[in-house]
Amino acid sequence: MKMTVYRYKVYDRQHDDLAHIPSHYATREYIEELERTTVIEYDSLEVDESDLDSHGRIAVRDEGQ
């Protein structure tokens, strides 16, 4: 089954203006369970559910691959 996964930002607990973008895409459900995160709506992929890890994530591929 195809699923949509998204990039997201994780905000620093001490500095709201600092954010980190993890090195993977994840399902909306996974992202919503995390604290201080925001989904990047325009950066998504359609992937097979079987390609996701047990958390609902898939690693980001380098553009050169």
mmCIF file of N, CA and C in Angstrom:
data_model
loop_
_atom_site.group_PDB
_atom_site.id
_atom_site.type_symbol
_atom_site.label_atom_id
_atom_site.label_comp_id
_atom_site.label_asym_id
_atom_site.label_seq_id
_atom_site.Cartn_x
_atom_site.Cartn_y
_atom_site.Cartn_z
ATOM 1 N N MET A 1 0.827 -1.166 0.000
ATOM 2 C CA MET A 1 0.000 0.000 0.000
ATOM 3 C C MET A 1 0.888 1.251 0.000
ATOM 4 N N LYS A 2 0.539 2.232 -0.786
ATOM 5 C CA LYS A 2 1.283 3.489 -0.860
ATOM 6 C C LYS A 2 0.903 4.393 0.310
ATOM 7 N N MET A 3 1.905 5.077 0.840
ATOM 8 C CA MET A 3 1.689 6.015 1.946
ATOM 9 C C MET A 3 2.443 7.304 1.653
ATOM 10 N N THR A 4 1.968 8.390 2.212
ATOM 11 C CA THR A 4 2.658 9.666 2.100
ATOM 12 C C THR A 4 3.483 9.876 3.360
ATOM 13 N N VAL A 5 4.746 10.208 3.166
ATOM 14 C CA VAL A 5 5.633 10.532 4.278
ATOM 15 C C VAL A 5 6.160 11.947 4.077
ATOM 16 N N TYR A 6 6.506 12.615 5.171
ATOM 17 C CA TYR A 6 6.856 14.034 5.136
ATOM 18 C C TYR A 6 8.180 14.296 5.832
ATOM 19 N N ARG A 7 8.856 15.364 5.415
ATOM 20 C CA ARG A 7 9.971 15.924 6.174
ATOM 21 C C ARG A 7 9.345 16.743 7.285
ATOM 22 N N TYR A 8 10.101 16.995 8.332
ATOM 23 C CA TYR A 8 9.576 17.790 9.439
ATOM 24 C C TYR A 8 10.692 18.492 10.181
ATOM 25 N N LYS A 9 10.294 19.497 10.954
ATOM 26 C CA LYS A 9 11.228 20.265 11.768
ATOM 27 C C LYS A 9 11.008 19.911 13.228
ATOM 28 N N VAL A 10 12.114 19.800 13.957
ATOM 29 C CA VAL A 10 12.069 19.603 15.400
ATOM 30 C C VAL A 10 12.679 20.860 16.021
ATOM 31 N N TYR A 11 11.905 21.545 16.843
ATOM 32 C CA TYR A 11 12.354 22.803 17.434
ATOM 33 C C TYR A 11 13.109 22.565 18.730
ATOM 34 N N ASP A 12 14.140 23.373 18.934
ATOM 35 C CA ASP A 12 14.966 23.337 20.124
ATOM 36 C C ASP A 12 14.116 23.722 21.343
ATOM 37 N N ARG A 13 14.275 23.018 22.431
ATOM 38 C CA ARG A 13 13.483 23.286 23.632
ATOM 39 C C ARG A 13 13.786 24.653 24.238
ATOM 40 N N GLN A 14 15.014 25.120 24.109
ATOM 41 C CA GLN A 14 15.405 26.381 24.737
ATOM 42 C C GLN A 14 15.294 27.578 23.794
ATOM 43 N N HIS A 15 15.394 27.334 22.489
ATOM 44 C CA HIS A 15 15.368 28.420 21.514
ATOM 45 C C HIS A 15 14.350 28.084 20.430
ATOM 46 N N ASP A 16 13.168 28.676 20.527
ATOM 47 C CA ASP A 16 12.094 28.376 19.577
ATOM 48 C C ASP A 16 12.440 28.689 18.136
ATOM 49 N N ASP A 17 13.400 29.578 17.919
ATOM 50 C CA ASP A 17 13.738 29.953 16.552
ATOM 51 C C ASP A 17 14.752 29.002 15.915
ATOM 52 N N LEU A 18 15.277 28.038 16.665
ATOM 53 C CA LEU A 18 16.220 27.061 16.124
ATOM 54 C C LEU A 18 15.501 25.748 15.856
ATOM 55 N N ALA A 19 15.642 25.239 14.645
ATOM 56 C CA ALA A 19 15.000 23.971 14.289
ATOM 57 C C ALA A 19 15.996 23.059 13.594
ATOM 58 N N HIS A 20 15.798 21.789 13.771
ATOM 59 C CA HIS A 20 16.613 20.743 13.143
ATOM 60 C C HIS A 20 15.690 19.945 12.224
ATOM 61 N N ILE A 21 16.178 19.600 11.042
ATOM 62 C CA ILE A 21 15.406 18.752 10.134
ATOM 63 C C ILE A 21 16.074 17.374 10.128
ATOM 64 N N PRO A 22 15.398 16.361 10.676
ATOM 65 C CA PRO A 22 15.970 15.010 10.730
ATOM 66 C C PRO A 22 16.295 14.451 9.339
ATOM 67 N N SER A 23 17.127 13.436 9.319
ATOM 68 C CA SER A 23 17.597 12.867 8.053
ATOM 69 C C SER A 23 16.678 11.786 7.523
ATOM 70 N N HIS A 24 15.388 11.910 7.765
ATOM 71 C CA HIS A 24 14.431 10.942 7.238
ATOM 72 C C HIS A 24 13.063 11.593 7.047
ATOM 73 N N TYR A 25 12.244 10.941 6.250
ATOM 74 C CA TYR A 25 10.841 11.303 6.108
ATOM 75 C C TYR A 25 10.076 10.413 7.084
ATOM 76 N N ALA A 26 8.884 10.841 7.493
ATOM 77 C CA ALA A 26 8.101 10.030 8.425
ATOM 78 C C ALA A 26 6.611 10.216 8.158
ATOM 79 N N THR A 27 5.833 9.265 8.641
ATOM 80 C CA THR A 27 4.384 9.380 8.504
ATOM 81 C C THR A 27 3.881 10.515 9.389
ATOM 82 N N ARG A 28 2.762 11.078 9.027
ATOM 83 C CA ARG A 28 2.159 12.160 9.815
ATOM 84 C C ARG A 28 1.886 11.673 11.247
ATOM 85 N N GLU A 29 1.455 10.435 11.402
ATOM 86 C CA GLU A 29 1.158 9.890 12.718
ATOM 87 C C GLU A 29 2.401 9.889 13.609
ATOM 88 N N TYR A 30 3.540 9.487 13.054
ATOM 89 C CA TYR A 30 4.795 9.485 13.814
ATOM 90 C C TYR A 30 5.164 10.903 14.233
ATOM 91 N N ILE A 31 5.094 11.829 13.306
ATOM 92 C CA ILE A 31 5.479 13.219 13.578
ATOM 93 C C ILE A 31 4.585 13.831 14.652
ATOM 94 N N GLU A 32 3.289 13.578 14.582
ATOM 95 C CA GLU A 32 2.356 14.160 15.544
ATOM 96 C C GLU A 32 2.550 13.629 16.958
ATOM 97 N N GLU A 33 3.184 12.481 17.099
ATOM 98 C CA GLU A 33 3.461 11.931 18.432
ATOM 99 C C GLU A 33 4.677 12.600 19.084
ATOM 100 N N LEU A 34 5.511 13.240 18.297
ATOM 101 C CA LEU A 34 6.704 13.901 18.817
ATOM 102 C C LEU A 34 6.355 15.279 19.369
ATOM 103 N N GLU A 35 7.162 15.747 20.307
ATOM 104 C CA GLU A 35 6.963 17.080 20.860
ATOM 105 C C GLU A 35 7.723 18.109 20.034
ATOM 106 N N ARG A 36 7.142 19.296 19.942
ATOM 107 C CA ARG A 36 7.789 20.455 19.323
ATOM 108 C C ARG A 36 8.208 20.182 17.874
ATOM 109 N N THR A 37 7.305 19.649 17.082
ATOM 110 C CA THR A 37 7.570 19.363 15.672
ATOM 111 C C THR A 37 6.548 20.042 14.777
ATOM 112 N N THR A 38 6.947 20.259 13.529
ATOM 113 C CA THR A 38 6.072 20.815 12.507
ATOM 114 C C THR A 38 6.282 20.043 11.218
ATOM 115 N N VAL A 39 5.204 19.610 10.589
ATOM 116 C CA VAL A 39 5.263 18.916 9.302
ATOM 117 C C VAL A 39 5.603 19.931 8.220
ATOM 118 N N ILE A 40 6.492 19.562 7.308
ATOM 119 C CA ILE A 40 6.787 20.391 6.139
ATOM 120 C C ILE A 40 5.897 19.856 5.023
ATOM 121 N N GLU A 41 4.748 20.468 4.851
ATOM 122 C CA GLU A 41 3.707 19.976 3.943
ATOM 123 C C GLU A 41 4.167 19.835 2.488
ATOM 124 N N TYR A 42 4.996 20.752 2.014
ATOM 125 C CA TYR A 42 5.380 20.749 0.602
ATOM 126 C C TYR A 42 6.503 19.764 0.292
ATOM 127 N N ASP A 43 7.066 19.111 1.311
ATOM 128 C CA ASP A 43 8.169 18.168 1.100
ATOM 129 C C ASP A 43 7.707 16.768 1.506
ATOM 130 N N SER A 44 7.108 16.053 0.555
ATOM 131 C CA SER A 44 6.567 14.728 0.858
ATOM 132 C C SER A 44 6.915 13.744 -0.253
ATOM 133 N N LEU A 45 6.778 12.469 0.063
ATOM 134 C CA LEU A 45 7.019 11.385 -0.883
ATOM 135 C C LEU A 45 5.894 10.365 -0.769
ATOM 136 N N GLU A 46 5.616 9.693 -1.873
ATOM 137 C CA GLU A 46 4.725 8.534 -1.861
ATOM 138 C C GLU A 46 5.622 7.300 -1.867
ATOM 139 N N VAL A 47 5.507 6.461 -0.840
ATOM 140 C CA VAL A 47 6.352 5.273 -0.732
ATOM 141 C C VAL A 47 5.491 4.058 -0.406
ATOM 142 N N ASP A 48 6.051 2.883 -0.634
ATOM 143 C CA ASP A 48 5.376 1.650 -0.230
ATOM 144 C C ASP A 48 5.498 1.493 1.278
ATOM 145 N N GLU A 49 4.433 1.073 1.901
ATOM 146 C CA GLU A 49 4.428 0.880 3.347
ATOM 147 C C GLU A 49 5.546 -0.070 3.784
ATOM 148 N N SER A 50 5.869 -1.044 2.966
ATOM 149 C CA SER A 50 6.909 -2.025 3.303
ATOM 150 C C SER A 50 8.315 -1.411 3.342
ATOM 151 N N ASP A 51 8.498 -0.223 2.764
ATOM 152 C CA ASP A 51 9.798 0.458 2.784
ATOM 153 C C ASP A 51 10.049 1.213 4.085
ATOM 154 N N LEU A 52 9.024 1.374 4.911
ATOM 155 C CA LEU A 52 9.154 2.129 6.151
ATOM 156 C C LEU A 52 9.693 1.254 7.274
ATOM 157 N N ASP A 53 10.423 1.878 8.211
ATOM 158 C CA ASP A 53 10.876 1.121 9.384
ATOM 159 C C ASP A 53 9.723 0.961 10.367
ATOM 160 N N SER A 54 9.967 0.369 11.500
ATOM 161 C CA SER A 54 8.907 0.082 12.465
ATOM 162 C C SER A 54 8.276 1.335 13.066
ATOM 163 N N HIS A 55 8.947 2.486 12.912
ATOM 164 C CA HIS A 55 8.417 3.751 13.422
ATOM 165 C C HIS A 55 7.642 4.526 12.362
ATOM 166 N N GLY A 56 7.691 4.074 11.123
ATOM 167 C CA GLY A 56 7.019 4.795 10.047
ATOM 168 C C GLY A 56 7.923 5.812 9.382
ATOM 169 N N ARG A 57 9.234 5.518 9.346
ATOM 170 C CA ARG A 57 10.210 6.450 8.765
ATOM 171 C C ARG A 57 10.942 5.794 7.602
ATOM 172 N N ILE A 58 11.495 6.655 6.748
ATOM 173 C CA ILE A 58 12.357 6.196 5.657
ATOM 174 C C ILE A 58 13.484 7.207 5.520
ATOM 175 N N ALA A 59 14.703 6.717 5.329
ATOM 176 C CA ALA A 59 15.867 7.594 5.231
ATOM 177 C C ALA A 59 15.805 8.467 3.982
ATOM 178 N N VAL A 60 16.356 9.665 4.103
ATOM 179 C CA VAL A 60 16.450 10.585 2.978
ATOM 180 C C VAL A 60 17.573 10.124 2.077
ATOM 181 N N ARG A 61 17.319 10.104 0.785
ATOM 182 C CA ARG A 61 18.366 9.756 -0.182
ATOM 183 C C ARG A 61 19.078 11.016 -0.619
ATOM 184 N N ASP A 62 20.387 10.905 -0.784
ATOM 185 C CA ASP A 62 21.156 12.027 -1.336
ATOM 186 C C ASP A 62 20.768 12.217 -2.781
ATOM 187 N N GLU A 63 20.749 13.450 -3.242
ATOM 188 C CA GLU A 63 20.393 13.759 -4.615
ATOM 189 C C GLU A 63 21.347 13.098 -5.611
ATOM 190 N N GLY A 64 22.574 12.812 -5.203
ATOM 191 C CA GLY A 64 23.563 12.214 -6.087
ATOM 192 C C GLY A 64 23.387 10.718 -6.276
ATOM 193 N N GLN A 65 22.483 10.086 -5.548
ATOM 194 C CA GLN A 65 22.313 8.637 -5.652
ATOM 195 C C GLN A 65 21.257 8.270 -6.645
#
